[in-house]
XYZ file of C-alpha atoms in Angstrom:
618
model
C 72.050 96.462 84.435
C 74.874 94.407 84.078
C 75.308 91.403 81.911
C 76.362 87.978 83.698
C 79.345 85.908 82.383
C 77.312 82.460 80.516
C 78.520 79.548 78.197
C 76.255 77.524 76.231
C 76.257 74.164 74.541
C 73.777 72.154 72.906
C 72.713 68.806 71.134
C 70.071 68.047 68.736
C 67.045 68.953 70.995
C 68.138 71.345 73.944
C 70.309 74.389 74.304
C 72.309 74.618 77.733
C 73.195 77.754 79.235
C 75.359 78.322 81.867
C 74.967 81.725 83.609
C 77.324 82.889 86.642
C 75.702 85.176 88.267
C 76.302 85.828 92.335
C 74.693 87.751 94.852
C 71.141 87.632 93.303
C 67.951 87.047 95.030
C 66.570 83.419 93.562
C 63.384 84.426 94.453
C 63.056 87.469 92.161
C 64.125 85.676 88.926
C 62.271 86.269 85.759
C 63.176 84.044 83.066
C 61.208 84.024 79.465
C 61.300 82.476 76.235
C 60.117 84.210 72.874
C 60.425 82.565 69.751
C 63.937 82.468 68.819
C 65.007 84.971 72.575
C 65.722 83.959 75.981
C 65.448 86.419 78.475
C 66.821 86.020 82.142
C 66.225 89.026 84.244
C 67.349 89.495 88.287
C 68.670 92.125 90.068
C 71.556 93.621 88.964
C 71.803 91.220 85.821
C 70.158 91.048 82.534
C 70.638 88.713 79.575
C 68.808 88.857 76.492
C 70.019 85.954 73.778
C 68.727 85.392 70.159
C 69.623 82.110 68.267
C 68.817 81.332 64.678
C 66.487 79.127 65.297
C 63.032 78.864 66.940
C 62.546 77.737 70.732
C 59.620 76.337 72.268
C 57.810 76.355 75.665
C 56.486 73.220 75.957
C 57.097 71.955 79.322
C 60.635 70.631 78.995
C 62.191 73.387 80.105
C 64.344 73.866 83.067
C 66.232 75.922 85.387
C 68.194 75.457 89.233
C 70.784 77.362 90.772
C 73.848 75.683 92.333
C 74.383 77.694 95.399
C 77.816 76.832 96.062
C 78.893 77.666 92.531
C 76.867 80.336 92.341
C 75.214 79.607 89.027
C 72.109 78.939 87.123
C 71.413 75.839 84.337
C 69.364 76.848 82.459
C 67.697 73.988 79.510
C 65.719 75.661 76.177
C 64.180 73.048 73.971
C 64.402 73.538 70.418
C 61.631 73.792 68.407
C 62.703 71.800 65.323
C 65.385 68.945 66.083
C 69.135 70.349 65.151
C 71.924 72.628 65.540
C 72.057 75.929 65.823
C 74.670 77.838 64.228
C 77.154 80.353 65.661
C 76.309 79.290 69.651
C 80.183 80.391 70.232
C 79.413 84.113 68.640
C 78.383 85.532 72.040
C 78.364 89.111 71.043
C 76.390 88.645 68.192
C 73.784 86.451 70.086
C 73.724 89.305 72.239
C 73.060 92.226 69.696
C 71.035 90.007 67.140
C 67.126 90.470 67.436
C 68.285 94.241 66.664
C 69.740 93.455 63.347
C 67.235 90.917 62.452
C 64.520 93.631 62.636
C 66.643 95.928 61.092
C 66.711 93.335 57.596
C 63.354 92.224 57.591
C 62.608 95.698 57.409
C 64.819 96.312 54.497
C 62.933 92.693 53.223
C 59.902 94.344 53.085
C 60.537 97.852 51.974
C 62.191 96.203 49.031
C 59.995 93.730 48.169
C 57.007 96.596 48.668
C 58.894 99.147 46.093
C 58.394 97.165 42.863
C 54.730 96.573 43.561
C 54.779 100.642 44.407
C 56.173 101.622 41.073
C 54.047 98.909 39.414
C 50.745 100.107 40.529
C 52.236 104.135 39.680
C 52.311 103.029 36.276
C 49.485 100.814 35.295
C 46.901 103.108 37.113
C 43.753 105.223 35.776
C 44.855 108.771 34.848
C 41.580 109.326 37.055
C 42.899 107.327 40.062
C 45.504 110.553 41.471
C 42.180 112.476 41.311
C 40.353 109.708 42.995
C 42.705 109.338 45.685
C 43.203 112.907 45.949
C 40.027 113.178 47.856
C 40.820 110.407 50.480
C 42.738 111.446 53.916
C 46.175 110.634 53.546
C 48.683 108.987 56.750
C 50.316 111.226 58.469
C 54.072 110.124 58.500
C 55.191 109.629 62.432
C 58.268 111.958 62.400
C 58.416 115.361 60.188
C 61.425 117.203 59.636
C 60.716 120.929 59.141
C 64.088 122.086 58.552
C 67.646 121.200 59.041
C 70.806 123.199 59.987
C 74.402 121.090 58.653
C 77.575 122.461 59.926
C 79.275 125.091 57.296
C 76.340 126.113 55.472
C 75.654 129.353 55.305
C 72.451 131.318 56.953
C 70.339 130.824 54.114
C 71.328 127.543 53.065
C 70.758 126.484 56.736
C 67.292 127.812 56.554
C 66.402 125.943 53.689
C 63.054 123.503 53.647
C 63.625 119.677 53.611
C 60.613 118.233 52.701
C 58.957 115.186 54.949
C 59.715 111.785 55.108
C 57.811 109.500 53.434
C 55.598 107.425 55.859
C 56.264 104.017 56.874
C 54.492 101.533 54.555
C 51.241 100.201 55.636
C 52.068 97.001 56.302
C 55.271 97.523 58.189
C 52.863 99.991 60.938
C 50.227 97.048 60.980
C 53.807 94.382 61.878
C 55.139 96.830 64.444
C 51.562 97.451 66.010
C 51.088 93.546 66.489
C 54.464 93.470 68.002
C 55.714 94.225 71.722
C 55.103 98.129 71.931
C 58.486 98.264 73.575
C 61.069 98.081 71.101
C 63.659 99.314 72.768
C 67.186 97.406 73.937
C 69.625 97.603 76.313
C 73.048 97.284 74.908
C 74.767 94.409 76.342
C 78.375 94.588 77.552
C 80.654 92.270 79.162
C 82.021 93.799 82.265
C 86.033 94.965 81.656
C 86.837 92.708 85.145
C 85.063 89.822 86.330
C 83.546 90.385 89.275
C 85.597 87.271 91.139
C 88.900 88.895 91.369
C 91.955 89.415 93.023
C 91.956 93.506 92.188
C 91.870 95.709 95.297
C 91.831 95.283 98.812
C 90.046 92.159 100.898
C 87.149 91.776 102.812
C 84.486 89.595 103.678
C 84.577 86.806 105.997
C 88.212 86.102 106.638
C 88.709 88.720 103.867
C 87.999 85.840 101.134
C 86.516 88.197 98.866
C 87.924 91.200 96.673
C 86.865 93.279 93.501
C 83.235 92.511 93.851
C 81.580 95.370 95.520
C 82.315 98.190 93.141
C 81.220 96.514 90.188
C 77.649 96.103 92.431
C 77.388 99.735 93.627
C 77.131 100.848 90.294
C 73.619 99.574 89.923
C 72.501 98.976 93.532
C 74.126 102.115 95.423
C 74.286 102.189 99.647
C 75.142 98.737 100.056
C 78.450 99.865 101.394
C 78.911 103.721 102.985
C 81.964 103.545 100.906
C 82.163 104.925 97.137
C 85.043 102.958 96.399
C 84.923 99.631 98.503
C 87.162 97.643 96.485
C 90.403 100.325 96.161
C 89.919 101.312 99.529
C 92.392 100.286 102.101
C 91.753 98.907 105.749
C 93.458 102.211 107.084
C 91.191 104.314 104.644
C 88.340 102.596 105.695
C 89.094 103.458 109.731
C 89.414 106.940 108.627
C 86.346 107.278 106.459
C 84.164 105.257 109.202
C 85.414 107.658 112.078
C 84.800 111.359 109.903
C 81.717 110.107 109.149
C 80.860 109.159 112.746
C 82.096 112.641 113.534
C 79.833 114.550 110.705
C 76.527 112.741 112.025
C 77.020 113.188 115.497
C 74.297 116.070 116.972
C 74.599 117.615 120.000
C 70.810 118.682 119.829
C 69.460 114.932 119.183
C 71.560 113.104 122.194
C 70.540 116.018 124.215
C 67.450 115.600 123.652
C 66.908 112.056 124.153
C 68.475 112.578 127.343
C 66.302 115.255 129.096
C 63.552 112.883 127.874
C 64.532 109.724 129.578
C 60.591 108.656 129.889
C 60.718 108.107 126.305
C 62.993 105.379 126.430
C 61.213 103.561 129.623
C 59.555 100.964 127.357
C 63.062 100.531 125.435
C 65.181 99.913 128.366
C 62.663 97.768 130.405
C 62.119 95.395 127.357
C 63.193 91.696 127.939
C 65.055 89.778 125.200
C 64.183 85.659 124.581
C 68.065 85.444 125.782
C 67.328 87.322 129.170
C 63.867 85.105 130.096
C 65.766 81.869 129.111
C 68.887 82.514 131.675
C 66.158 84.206 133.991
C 63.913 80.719 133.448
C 66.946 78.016 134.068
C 67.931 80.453 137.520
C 71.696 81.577 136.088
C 73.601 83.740 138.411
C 75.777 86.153 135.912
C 78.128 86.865 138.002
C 79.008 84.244 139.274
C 79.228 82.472 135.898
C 81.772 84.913 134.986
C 83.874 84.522 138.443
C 84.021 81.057 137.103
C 85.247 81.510 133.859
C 88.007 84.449 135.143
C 89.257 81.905 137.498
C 89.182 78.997 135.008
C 90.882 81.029 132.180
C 93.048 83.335 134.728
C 96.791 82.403 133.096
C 95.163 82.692 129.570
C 93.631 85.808 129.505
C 94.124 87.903 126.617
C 95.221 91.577 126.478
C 94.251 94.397 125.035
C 95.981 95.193 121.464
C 96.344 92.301 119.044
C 96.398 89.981 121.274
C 92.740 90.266 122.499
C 91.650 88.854 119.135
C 94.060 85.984 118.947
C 93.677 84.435 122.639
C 90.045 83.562 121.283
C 91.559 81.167 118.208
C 90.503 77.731 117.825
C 92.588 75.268 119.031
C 94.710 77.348 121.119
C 95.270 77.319 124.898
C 91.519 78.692 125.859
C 90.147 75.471 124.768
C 91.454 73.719 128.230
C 88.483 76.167 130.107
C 86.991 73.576 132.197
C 83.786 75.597 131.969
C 83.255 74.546 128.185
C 80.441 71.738 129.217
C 78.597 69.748 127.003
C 75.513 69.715 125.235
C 74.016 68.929 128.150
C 74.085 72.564 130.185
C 70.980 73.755 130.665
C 72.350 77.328 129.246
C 72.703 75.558 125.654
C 69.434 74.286 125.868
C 67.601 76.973 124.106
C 65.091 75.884 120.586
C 65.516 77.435 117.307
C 62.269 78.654 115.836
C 60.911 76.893 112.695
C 62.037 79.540 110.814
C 65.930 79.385 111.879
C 65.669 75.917 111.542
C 65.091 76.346 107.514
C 67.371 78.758 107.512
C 70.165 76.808 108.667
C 68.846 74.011 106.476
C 69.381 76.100 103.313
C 72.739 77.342 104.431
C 75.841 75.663 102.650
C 78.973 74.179 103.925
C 82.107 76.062 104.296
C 85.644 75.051 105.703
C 87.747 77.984 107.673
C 91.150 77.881 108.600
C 91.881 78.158 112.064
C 94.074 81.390 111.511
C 90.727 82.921 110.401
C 89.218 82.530 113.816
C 90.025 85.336 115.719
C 89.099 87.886 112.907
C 85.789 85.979 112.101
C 84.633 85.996 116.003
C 84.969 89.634 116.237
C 83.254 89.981 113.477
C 80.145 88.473 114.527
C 80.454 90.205 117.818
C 80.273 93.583 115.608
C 77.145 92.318 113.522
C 75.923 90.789 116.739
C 75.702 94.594 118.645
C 73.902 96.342 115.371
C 71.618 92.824 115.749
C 70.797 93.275 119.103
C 70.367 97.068 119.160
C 67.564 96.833 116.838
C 65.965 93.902 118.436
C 65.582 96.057 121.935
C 64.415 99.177 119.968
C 61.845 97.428 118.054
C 60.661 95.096 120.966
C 61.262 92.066 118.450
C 58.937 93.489 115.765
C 61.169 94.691 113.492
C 60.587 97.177 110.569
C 61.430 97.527 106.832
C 64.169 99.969 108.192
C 65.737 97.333 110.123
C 68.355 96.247 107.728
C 69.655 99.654 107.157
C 69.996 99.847 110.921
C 71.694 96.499 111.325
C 74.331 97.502 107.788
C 74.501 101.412 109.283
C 75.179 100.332 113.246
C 78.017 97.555 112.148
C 81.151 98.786 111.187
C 81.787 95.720 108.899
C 78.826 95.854 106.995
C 79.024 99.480 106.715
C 82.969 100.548 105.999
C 84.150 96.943 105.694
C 86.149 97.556 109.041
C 88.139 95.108 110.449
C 89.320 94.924 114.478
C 92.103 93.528 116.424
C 90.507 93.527 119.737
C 87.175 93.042 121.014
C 87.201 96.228 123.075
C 87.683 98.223 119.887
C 84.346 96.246 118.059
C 82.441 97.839 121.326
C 83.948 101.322 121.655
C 83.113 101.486 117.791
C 79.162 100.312 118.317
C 78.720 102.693 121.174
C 80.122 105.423 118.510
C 78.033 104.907 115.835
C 74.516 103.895 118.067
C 74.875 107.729 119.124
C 75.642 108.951 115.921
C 72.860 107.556 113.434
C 69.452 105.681 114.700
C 66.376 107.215 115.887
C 67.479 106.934 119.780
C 70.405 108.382 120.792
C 71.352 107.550 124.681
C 74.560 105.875 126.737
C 72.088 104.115 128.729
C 70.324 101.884 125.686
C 74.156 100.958 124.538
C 75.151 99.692 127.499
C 71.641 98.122 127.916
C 72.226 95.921 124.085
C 75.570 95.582 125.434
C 74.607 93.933 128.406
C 71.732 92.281 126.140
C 75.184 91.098 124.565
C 76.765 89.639 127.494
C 73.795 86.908 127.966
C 74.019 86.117 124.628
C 77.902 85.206 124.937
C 76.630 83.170 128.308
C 74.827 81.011 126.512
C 76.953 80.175 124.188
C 76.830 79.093 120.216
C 73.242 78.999 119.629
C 72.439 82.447 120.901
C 75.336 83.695 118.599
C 73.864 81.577 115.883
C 70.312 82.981 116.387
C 71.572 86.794 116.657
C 73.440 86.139 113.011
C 70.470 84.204 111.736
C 67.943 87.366 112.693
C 70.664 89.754 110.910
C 70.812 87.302 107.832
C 66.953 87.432 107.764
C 66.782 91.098 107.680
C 69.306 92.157 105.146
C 67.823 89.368 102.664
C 64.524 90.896 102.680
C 66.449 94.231 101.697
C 66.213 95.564 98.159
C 69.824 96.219 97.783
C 72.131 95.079 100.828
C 71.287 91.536 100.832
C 74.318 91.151 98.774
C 76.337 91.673 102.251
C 75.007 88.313 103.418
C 76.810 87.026 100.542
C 79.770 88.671 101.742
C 79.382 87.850 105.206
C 76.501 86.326 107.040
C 76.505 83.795 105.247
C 79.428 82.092 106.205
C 79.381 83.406 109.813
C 76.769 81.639 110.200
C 77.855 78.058 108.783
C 81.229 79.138 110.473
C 79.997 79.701 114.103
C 78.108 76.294 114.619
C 81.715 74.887 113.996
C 83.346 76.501 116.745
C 84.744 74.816 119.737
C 82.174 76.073 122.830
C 85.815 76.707 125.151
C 86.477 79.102 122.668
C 83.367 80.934 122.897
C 83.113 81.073 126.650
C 86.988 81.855 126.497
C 86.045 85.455 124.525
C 82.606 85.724 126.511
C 84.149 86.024 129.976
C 86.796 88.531 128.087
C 84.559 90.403 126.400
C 82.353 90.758 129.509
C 84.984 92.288 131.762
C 85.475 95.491 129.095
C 84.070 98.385 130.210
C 82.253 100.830 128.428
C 82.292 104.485 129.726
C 81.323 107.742 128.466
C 85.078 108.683 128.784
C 86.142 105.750 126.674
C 83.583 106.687 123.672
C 85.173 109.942 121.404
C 82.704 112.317 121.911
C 82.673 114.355 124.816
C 79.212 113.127 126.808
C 80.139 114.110 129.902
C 80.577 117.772 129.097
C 77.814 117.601 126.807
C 75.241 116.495 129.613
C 76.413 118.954 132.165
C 75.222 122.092 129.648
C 71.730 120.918 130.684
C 72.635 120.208 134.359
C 73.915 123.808 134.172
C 70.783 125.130 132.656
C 68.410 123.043 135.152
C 70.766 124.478 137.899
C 69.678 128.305 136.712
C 66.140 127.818 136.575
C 66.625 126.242 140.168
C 68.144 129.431 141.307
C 65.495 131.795 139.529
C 62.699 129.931 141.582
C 64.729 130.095 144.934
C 65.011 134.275 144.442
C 61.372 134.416 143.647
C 60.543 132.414 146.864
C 62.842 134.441 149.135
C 61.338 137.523 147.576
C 57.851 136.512 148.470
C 58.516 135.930 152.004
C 60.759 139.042 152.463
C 57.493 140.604 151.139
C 55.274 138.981 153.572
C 57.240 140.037 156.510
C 57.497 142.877 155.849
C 54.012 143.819 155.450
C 53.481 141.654 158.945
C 55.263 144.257 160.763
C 53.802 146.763 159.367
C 50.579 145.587 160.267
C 51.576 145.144 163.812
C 52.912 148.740 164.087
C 49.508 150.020 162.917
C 47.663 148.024 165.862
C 50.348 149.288 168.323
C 49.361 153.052 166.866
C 45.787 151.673 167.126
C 46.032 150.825 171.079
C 47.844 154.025 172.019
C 44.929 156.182 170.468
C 42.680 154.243 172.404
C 44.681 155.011 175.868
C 44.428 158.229 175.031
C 40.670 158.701 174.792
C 40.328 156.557 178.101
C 42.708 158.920 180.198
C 41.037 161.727 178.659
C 37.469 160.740 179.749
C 38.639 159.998 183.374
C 40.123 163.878 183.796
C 36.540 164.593 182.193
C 34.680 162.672 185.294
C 37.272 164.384 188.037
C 35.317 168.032 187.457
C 31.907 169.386 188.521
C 29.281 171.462 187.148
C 30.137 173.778 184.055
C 33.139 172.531 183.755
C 31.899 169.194 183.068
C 29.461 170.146 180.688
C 32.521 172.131 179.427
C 34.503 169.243 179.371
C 31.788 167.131 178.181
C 31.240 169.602 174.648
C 35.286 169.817 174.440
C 35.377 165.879 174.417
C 32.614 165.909 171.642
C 34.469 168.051 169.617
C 37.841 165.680 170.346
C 35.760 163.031 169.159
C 34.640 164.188 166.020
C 38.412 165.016 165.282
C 39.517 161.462 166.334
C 37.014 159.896 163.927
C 38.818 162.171 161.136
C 42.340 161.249 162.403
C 41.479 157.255 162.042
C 39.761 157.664 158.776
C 42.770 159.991 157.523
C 44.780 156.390 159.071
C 42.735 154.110 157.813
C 43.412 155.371 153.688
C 46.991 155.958 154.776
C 47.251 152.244 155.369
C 45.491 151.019 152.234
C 48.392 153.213 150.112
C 50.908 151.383 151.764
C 48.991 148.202 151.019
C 48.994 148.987 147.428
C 52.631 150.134 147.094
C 53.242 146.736 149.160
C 51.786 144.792 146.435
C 53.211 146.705 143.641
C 56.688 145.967 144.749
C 56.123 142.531 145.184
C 54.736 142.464 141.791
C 57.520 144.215 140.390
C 60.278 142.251 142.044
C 58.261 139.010 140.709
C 58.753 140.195 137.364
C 62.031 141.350 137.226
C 62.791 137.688 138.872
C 61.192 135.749 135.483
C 62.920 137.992 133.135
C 66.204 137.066 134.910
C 65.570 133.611 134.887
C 64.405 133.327 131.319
């Protein structure tokens, strides 16, 4: 834990303490006051102080938190009326309940030996032998031998006989007392943690040498080890290798030969969508307007893209930048947001900071919105590590010079780390991004409030709400609406296209049109195979009737030469064509089990054929 930077004072009936102590959750604060201690205990900070004299609970206590300063007042009333000595010795109010115990323990063991040796010699000679018979304490730790360094074997095997056990009336004092006696050293941190060491970032990179110090107790707020002596460049690089490293092949594959498990994802309407849906915007159009309207001011790509969108500059002129009184700002804040922005403080920006502060929010804005389509609106305990892990600010402190880098670096890391993985849900939160920008400042404000909500509710990273939401969000209501519309209708005509992302989609996707192609082909043989089969065995059924047809003109010419004779020779005739018969019966049985082995060895080759055809295929 580590120990906040405080200052006290006091008069005859209160002690004041002053405690700095930022990035802290006020609703998790444990304070406590213990006889002469005064605990104050919230994530990461702990203070423990001990005065020499007594303080009392008695109602007149107090504590608040100035926000803006970012520290608490704390007010312990004294028990007795007076001063309390050595208030300006912070380290040893720090480290003192430790010694104290440590004396009155001494106190006691020496007040306690006198009486011991006392009672050893006044006694009955007959009170060893009656006490011999009673159980005696067992002492809590036992040494059974001890090795020192340079003794020899045997010396180092020698016997030390036990401690004696603790006297009876200490054990009965430290069993009434907290169980616990344990204490964290207490250290003042080497550099504050407001400083101008390392590198910037933040909003409007106002804040430096702060992270670090955090980490250490709260790890993954950041994805960087080192935030604070890490520089902007090193932070690009870091961000993009680890985009690279959790980027699988097998996952986006696989969400994209299932598209039917995104259905539900992609069809989902956003509150932004049904209010522009509800007050009959045309989108395009709306854009036409604003291309026209802010055609000799449009910004390029590069550097510039970032500072066409500043405050006070030439976009403010767009004639499109109506008043409260456009239906499209007319959209109501939840009771929730409206607290929120109630408990938000006031902040002044410079103009100069406008460019970097509005690209900001449109990163934080994409992770935002991505997790508000995946989740339908419910959200999750996992959102805020989606929102931190999809934004490149909140994750590797990033900062961008143009808006089309912000969106070519969300559609990089939404394929790279959440649960789905597809081109067609970014540009659907993209798009979800476009009607935000239509509508202007309190869409914007709403998307940063709903981030702000989820990372405060987070055990660890809602420190980066410190760091940036924030201000965005006092910042943003601020803004001049040209400006926004200015950077809407610019941010709306960049496209985003699987050739403009790093990784290589395109070629990725067509190793599964390739495979679905083969399978294709396997089923066309085995089809084409079948009816080869099946006309084949058609003609030789029709050969077989033909050979059927001529056996039967046969017999009939053979029975009318039988008719043309007379007398014996017709009975003759009339035995020999008896005879015939009985051999043509044997000739078209003999046919008849000729056939079905052709039949057989039909279907066997088709079978065989079939088979080989699978095993090709698979």
């Amino acid at each position: 834990m580590l120990t906040p930077q405080f200052s006290l004072r006091q008069d005859d009936q209160f002690v004041y303490v002053t405690i700095r102590a930022p990035y802290v959750k006020i609703s998790e604060v444990d304070m406590a006051i213990s006889g002469n201690m005064f605990q104050l205990h919230v994530a990461p900070y702990f203070l423990r102080l001990c005065f020499e004299g007594e303080l009392v609970e008695d109602g007149r206590e107090t504590s608040k938190y100035d926000i803006d300063k970012r520290e608490f007042y704390v007010t312990l009333p004294k028990k007795e009326p007076g001063p309390f000595p050595d208030l300006d010795m912070q380290t040893l109010l720090m480290s003192r309940r430790q010694r104290q115990q440590q004396q009155q323990q001494q106190q006691q063991q020496q007040q306690l030996a006198p009486e011991r040796e006392e009672g050893t010699a006044t006694r009955h000679p007959d009170a060893a032998t009656e006490e011999a018979g009673k159980p005696r304490a067992r002492p809590l730790i036992q040494v059974l031998s001890s090795t020192e360094f340079g003794r020899d074997e045997g010396a180092s095997r020698a016997h030390v006989p036990a401690e004696e056990p603790l006297p009876e009336e200490l054990q009965a004092q430290a069993a009434a007392e907290d169980p616990y006696q344990w204490e964290v050293e207490q250290t003042f941190q080497e550099e504050p943690l407001f400083g101008a060491s390392g590198y910037s970032y933040g909003f409007d990179g106002k804040y430096s040498g702060t992270l670090t110090t955090l980490q250490q107790e709260m790890p993954d707020i950041t994805q960087l080890d080192d935030p604070d002596n890490t520089s902007p460049a090193n932070r690009r690089r870091l961000r993009i290798a680890h985009e690279d490293e959790h980027f699988s092949v097998d996952h986006y594959l696989g969400d994209f030969a299932e598209p039917d498990m995104l259905s539900h994802v992609l069809s989902h309407r956003t509150r932004w969508a049904e209010h522009l849906d509800r007050i009959g915007v045309d989108r395009d159009t709306l854009h036409q307007e604003w291309l026209v309207t802010a055609h000799a001011h449009a910004m390029d790509d590069g550097c510039d893209d970032a500072d066409g969108a500043g405050e006070g500059g030439v976009h403010a002129t767009a004639a499109t930048s109506t008043t409260v009184t456009d239906p499209r700002r007319q959209i109501e804040f939840t009771e929730e947001e409206q607290e929120a922005m109630r408990q938000l403080r006031r902040v002044e920006v410079l103009a100069c900071g406008v460019p970097r502060a509005l690209l900001t929010a449109l990163d934080i804005m994409c992770a935002f919105l991505y997790e508000n389509r995946t989740t339908e609106g419910d959200f999750s305990v996992e959102s805020g590590w989606t929102i931190r892990t999809l934004s490149s600010a909140l994750s590797f402190l990033d900062e961008f010079t143009s808006a089309r880098e912000v969106l070519h670096a969300f559609a990089a890391r939404s394929l790279s780390y959440p649960l789905y993985r597809s081109y067609a849900l970014t540009t659907r939160v993209i798009a979800d991004l476009h009607d935000v920008l239509l509508i202007g400042k309190p869409a914007i404000l709403q998307c940063l409030l709903g981030a702000r909500r989820l990372l405060a509710v987070d055990e660890v990273r809602y420190v980066l709400n410190d760091i940036y939401l924030n201000d965005l969000c006092v910042w943003i209501q601020g803004v001049n609406a040209a400006t926004i519309d200015s950077f809407a209708a610019h941010v709306r005509g960049i496209r985003v296209e699987k050739k403009h992302i790093r990784f290589p989609l395109e070629a990725i996707e067509a190793l599964l049109n390739d495979s679905d192609d083969d399978d294709d082909d396997s089923d066309d043989v085995d089809e084409d195979g079948s009816d080869d089969d099946d006309e084949g065995g058609s003609s030789d059924e029709e050969e077989e009737e033909d050979t059927d047809e001529d056996d039967s003109s046969d017999e009939d010419d053979d029975g009318s030469d039988a008719e043309g004779h007379g007398g014996d020779e017709e009975e003759e005739k009339v035995e020999e064509r008896e005879r015939g018969g009985e051999g043509d019966d044997a000739h078209a049985q003999a046919q008849q089990e000729q056939r079905q082995q052709q039949q057989q060895q039909q279907q066997q080759h088709v079978m065989d054929e079939k088979a080989d055809a699978l095993s090709a295929g698979n």
